[in-house]
Amino acid sequence: MRFEYKIEGGDFTNAGLASSQIKKIMKQVGIEPQIIKRTVIALYEAEVNIVAHADKGSIKIDLEPDFIHMILEDEGPGIADIDLAMQKGYSTASPMVRQMGFGAGMGLPNIKDNTDELNVTSEVNKGTRVEMKVFLNK
Amino acid sequence: MDNPFFFHAIKIDQEKCIGCAHCMKACPTEAIRIVNGKATLHSDHCVDCGECFRVCPVRAYSVTDDDIALVEKFEYRVAILPSVFFGQFPDHVSLYEIHHAMQALGFTHVYEIEGGVDILFDAINDIVADIDSEKPVISSFCPAIVRLIQVKFPSLVDNISKIIAPLDLAANYYRKKLSDEGVQPEKIGVFYITPCAAKIAAVNSPVGDFESPINGVINLDFLFNKVFRIIKQGKPNKKVVLEPELLESKALRYCLTNGEAKHVKGRSLCIDGIHNVIEFLELVETEQVKNIDFLELRACDESCAGGILIPENRFLTVERLNKWARYNKKQLIINQSVVRKSFNDQSVYLKQNLALKQKIEPRMIVLDNDRYVAMKKMEKTRDLMCFLPGIDCGACGAPTCMALATDIVNRKANLSHCIFMQRQMEKHNKLSHNHAFKIIEKVWGTDRLNKDCSKKGAKNENF
């Protein structure tokens, strides 16, 4: 089952739309609650990353009986050093963003903790592509 | 597909129901449909919150309370009263009069429930302080909220504190006290006076493998009317005089909003009103809000003061309880002879019986138990949503277009139940006018399309 969403950079108010939609669907098809939780936490973090850093982005989600595959692509500054960005606490967020409760430098590490497969590719000044997979069987 | 997981405390009188769909629109879990002009309940969705009861204009909803005659079966008849009960009476009515009237009704012992809240506060603070417990810790006090989490927020069931409610603690206490005095347990009947439906469900079908110590549940609204009449007529039974206990302010206010959160250490929030709770739990579930230690969640606006079986206005109830609390505080300070009974004499026994034995299980509502089938159904639902108008008018007998789509894939409804789809079908000669008419009658009942001047708001309104 395919789901597609568009994201506007800077729109924190509406961040989380995709994750709350997917959460509802996953509950109705009977995925185990803890797996839903991991999936939506990772997806929400990835959504907020786009809102916080990029100009705009898109989400493509494939929900299959055995796994959920999520691809988030954005047009934005990109990540210069992905290994560094994967470290807990590393953040480039502005004080304003931090004040809103975002930008603690836990985004990518949190995504990694909550997904089974994570692939981040990026080109500076062009954009970032985050590909995540969560298996739905315990 | 209906799988009644447990007893429900809400029932619909099919005779009284006029199929107005107010309840269907108010239900936070979309548990109600209109069939043949009457409201019907999907029991696996229902969390006994009572929102349907609240909005029903013809009082077709009632609760499955126990008959007060049940009291007669026991020699020792213990009534345990929630503090909101005292908030129902005008200021000039004293605690003594209320207690006397209760005895005139046949109760041999009348007690306030909240005497032991210190034990509960200690327990909840221990759970919150434990680094291994899931945060935020969610209070298990409101049974409608516990059920809501089981149905709608399954990933949060482990956050619910696994301790019993004040009413069970009080029942354990007074039962133990009497049996210590040598009374045979089977002679003791403990009766809970309930402000809501959810508590009835909780007594009849407790969560977490817990056996309720309550023998019967009496409707607070019913009992208030009985008690107030006795007081009004000025003939309370003065044979037995028991000294009513004075509750501390925090005990009296326990069942009100911020009654728990105020006394829990750490970052504690209180939220009342089931729709507000749902909105907040959506954020908690995706960890969009973090670092909260404790959540006090109550299904009713103004918590138990807003219970569906509370006769008085909820804001006045809160005001009176606050007044009682201030009065008691003063009395307890100036008059040392007024002995406040707390549950301390049995604290060891009570603490041993405080925890729920089992974890609380989720009861998710799924499209199908087979995930492959469920996914197919979900795809079909999404396809159907392309056709349905998305205005959630309810004319199909389901609360939302999405609910209708779900009912269709579960073979409980047809696309032609939608009046917009009917127009389309008629236009393309796939549905006759007569058939369309019959479909409307099937959902809303025969005669529904006829003129009727006795309906609510009509010129000969007659109920």
PDB file of N, CA, C and O in Angstrom, chain B residues 4 22 37 40 44 61 95 127 203 211 258 276 282 312 324 359-360 364 375 400 408 431-433:
ATOM      1  N   PRO B   4     -17.100  -8.942  22.047  1.00  0.00           N
ATOM      2  CA  PRO B   4     -17.254  -8.194  23.293  1.00  0.00           C
ATOM      3  C   PRO B   4     -16.208  -8.626  24.302  1.00  0.00           C
ATOM      4  O   PRO B   4     -16.310  -9.690  24.885  1.00  0.00           O
ATOM      5  N   HIS B  22     -27.551  11.817  17.715  1.00  0.00           N
ATOM      6  CA  HIS B  22     -26.697  12.693  18.528  1.00  0.00           C
ATOM      7  C   HIS B  22     -25.551  11.882  19.153  1.00  0.00           C
ATOM      8  O   HIS B  22     -24.422  12.321  19.180  1.00  0.00           O
ATOM      9  N   GLY B  37     -33.538   2.882  12.372  1.00  0.00           N
ATOM     10  CA  GLY B  37     -34.003   4.034  13.138  1.00  0.00           C
ATOM     11  C   GLY B  37     -33.629   4.016  14.610  1.00  0.00           C
ATOM     12  O   GLY B  37     -34.152   4.797  15.397  1.00  0.00           O
ATOM     13  N   THR B  40     -27.358   1.579  17.724  1.00  0.00           N
ATOM     14  CA  THR B  40     -26.823   0.281  18.160  1.00  0.00           C
ATOM     15  C   THR B  40     -25.344   0.450  18.511  1.00  0.00           C
ATOM     16  O   THR B  40     -24.637   1.257  17.917  1.00  0.00           O
ATOM     17  N   ASP B  44     -17.136  -3.841  20.917  1.00  0.00           N
ATOM     18  CA  ASP B  44     -15.672  -3.888  21.023  1.00  0.00           C
ATOM     19  C   ASP B  44     -15.029  -2.503  20.914  1.00  0.00           C
ATOM     20  O   ASP B  44     -13.871  -2.319  21.259  1.00  0.00           O
ATOM     21  N   TYR B  61     -30.562   6.253  26.952  1.00  0.00           N
ATOM     22  CA  TYR B  61     -29.408   5.556  27.518  1.00  0.00           C
ATOM     23  C   TYR B  61     -29.577   5.399  29.023  1.00  0.00           C
ATOM     24  O   TYR B  61     -30.085   6.292  29.707  1.00  0.00           O
ATOM     25  N   LEU B  95     -23.062  16.944  56.941  1.00  0.00           N
ATOM     26  CA  LEU B  95     -22.519  15.601  56.746  1.00  0.00           C
ATOM     27  C   LEU B  95     -23.331  14.583  57.568  1.00  0.00           C
ATOM     28  O   LEU B  95     -23.599  13.471  57.123  1.00  0.00           O
ATOM     29  N   ILE B 127       6.258   4.648  41.800  1.00  0.00           N
ATOM     30  CA  ILE B 127       6.299   4.200  40.400  1.00  0.00           C
ATOM     31  C   ILE B 127       6.966   5.269  39.532  1.00  0.00           C
ATOM     32  O   ILE B 127       7.803   4.965  38.681  1.00  0.00           O
ATOM     33  N   VAL B 203     -15.988  -2.303  37.867  1.00  0.00           N
ATOM     34  CA  VAL B 203     -16.310  -3.230  38.950  1.00  0.00           C
ATOM     35  C   VAL B 203     -16.714  -4.592  38.378  1.00  0.00           C
ATOM     36  O   VAL B 203     -16.293  -5.634  38.864  1.00  0.00           O
ATOM     37  N   GLU B 211      -9.687  -8.991  41.201  1.00  0.00           N
ATOM     38  CA  GLU B 211     -11.042  -9.371  41.578  1.00  0.00           C
ATOM     39  C   GLU B 211     -11.661  -8.256  42.417  1.00  0.00           C
ATOM     40  O   GLU B 211     -11.125  -7.871  43.448  1.00  0.00           O
ATOM     41  N   ASN B 258      -6.758  17.807  38.552  1.00  0.00           N
ATOM     42  CA  ASN B 258      -5.525  18.129  39.277  1.00  0.00           C
ATOM     43  C   ASN B 258      -5.526  17.559  40.697  1.00  0.00           C
ATOM     44  O   ASN B 258      -4.685  17.919  41.515  1.00  0.00           O
ATOM     45  N   ASN B 276     -10.044  15.878  24.693  1.00  0.00           N
ATOM     46  CA  ASN B 276      -8.754  16.498  25.023  1.00  0.00           C
ATOM     47  C   ASN B 276      -7.703  15.429  25.298  1.00  0.00           C
ATOM     48  O   ASN B 276      -6.548  15.561  24.904  1.00  0.00           O
ATOM     49  N   GLU B 282      -2.325  11.263  21.355  1.00  0.00           N
ATOM     50  CA  GLU B 282      -1.762  11.143  19.997  1.00  0.00           C
ATOM     51  C   GLU B 282      -0.316  11.655  20.005  1.00  0.00           C
ATOM     52  O   GLU B 282       0.569  11.064  19.376  1.00  0.00           O
ATOM     53  N   GLU B 312     -25.981  17.468  39.952  1.00  0.00           N
ATOM     54  CA  GLU B 312     -25.722  18.896  40.020  1.00  0.00           C
ATOM     55  C   GLU B 312     -24.795  19.343  38.895  1.00  0.00           C
ATOM     56  O   GLU B 312     -24.043  18.545  38.340  1.00  0.00           O
ATOM     57  N   TRP B 324     -15.995  22.585  51.105  1.00  0.00           N
ATOM     58  CA  TRP B 324     -15.860  21.518  52.108  1.00  0.00           C
ATOM     59  C   TRP B 324     -14.393  21.349  52.502  1.00  0.00           C
ATOM     60  O   TRP B 324     -14.076  21.189  53.674  1.00  0.00           O
ATOM     61  N   LYS B 359      -0.505  -7.614  33.695  1.00  0.00           N
ATOM     62  CA  LYS B 359      -0.406  -6.388  32.918  1.00  0.00           C
ATOM     63  C   LYS B 359      -1.741  -6.141  32.211  1.00  0.00           C
ATOM     64  O   LYS B 359      -2.538  -7.074  31.998  1.00  0.00           O
ATOM     65  N   ILE B 360      -1.997  -4.903  31.871  1.00  0.00           N
ATOM     66  CA  ILE B 360      -3.224  -4.549  31.175  1.00  0.00           C
ATOM     67  C   ILE B 360      -3.005  -4.824  29.684  1.00  0.00           C
ATOM     68  O   ILE B 360      -2.020  -4.369  29.107  1.00  0.00           O
ATOM     69  N   MET B 364      -6.797  -3.753  20.571  1.00  0.00           N
ATOM     70  CA  MET B 364      -6.894  -2.984  19.327  1.00  0.00           C
ATOM     71  C   MET B 364      -8.072  -3.415  18.473  1.00  0.00           C
ATOM     72  O   MET B 364      -8.426  -4.581  18.424  1.00  0.00           O
ATOM     73  N   MET B 375      -4.806  -5.814   5.354  1.00  0.00           N
ATOM     74  CA  MET B 375      -4.172  -4.875   4.415  1.00  0.00           C
ATOM     75  C   MET B 375      -5.033  -4.710   3.162  1.00  0.00           C
ATOM     76  O   MET B 375      -5.191  -3.604   2.649  1.00  0.00           O
ATOM     77  N   THR B 400     -18.891   8.765  10.300  1.00  0.00           N
ATOM     78  CA  THR B 400     -18.023   9.434   9.325  1.00  0.00           C
ATOM     79  C   THR B 400     -18.000   8.618   8.030  1.00  0.00           C
ATOM     80  O   THR B 400     -18.367   7.445   8.016  1.00  0.00           O
ATOM     81  N   ILE B 408     -18.339  -1.014   5.143  1.00  0.00           N
ATOM     82  CA  ILE B 408     -18.567  -1.668   3.844  1.00  0.00           C
ATOM     83  C   ILE B 408     -17.580  -2.821   3.645  1.00  0.00           C
ATOM     84  O   ILE B 408     -17.977  -3.926   3.297  1.00  0.00           O
ATOM     85  N   LEU B 431     -30.031   2.453  -9.661  1.00  0.00           N
ATOM     86  CA  LEU B 431     -30.851   2.393  -8.448  1.00  0.00           C
ATOM     87  C   LEU B 431     -32.180   3.084  -8.734  1.00  0.00           C
ATOM     88  O   LEU B 431     -32.198   4.192  -9.278  1.00  0.00           O
ATOM     89  N   SER B 432     -33.286   2.402  -8.370  1.00  0.00           N
ATOM     90  CA  SER B 432     -34.596   3.017  -8.602  1.00  0.00           C
ATOM     91  C   SER B 432     -34.937   3.939  -7.431  1.00  0.00           C
ATOM     92  O   SER B 432     -34.396   3.795  -6.343  1.00  0.00           O
ATOM     93  N   HIS B 433     -35.851   4.884  -7.686  1.00  0.00           N
ATOM     94  CA  HIS B 433     -36.272   5.793  -6.623  1.00  0.00           C
ATOM     95  C   HIS B 433     -36.829   5.019  -5.432  1.00  0.00           C
ATOM     96  O   HIS B 433     -36.549   5.336  -4.290  1.00  0.00           O
TER      97      HIS B 433
END
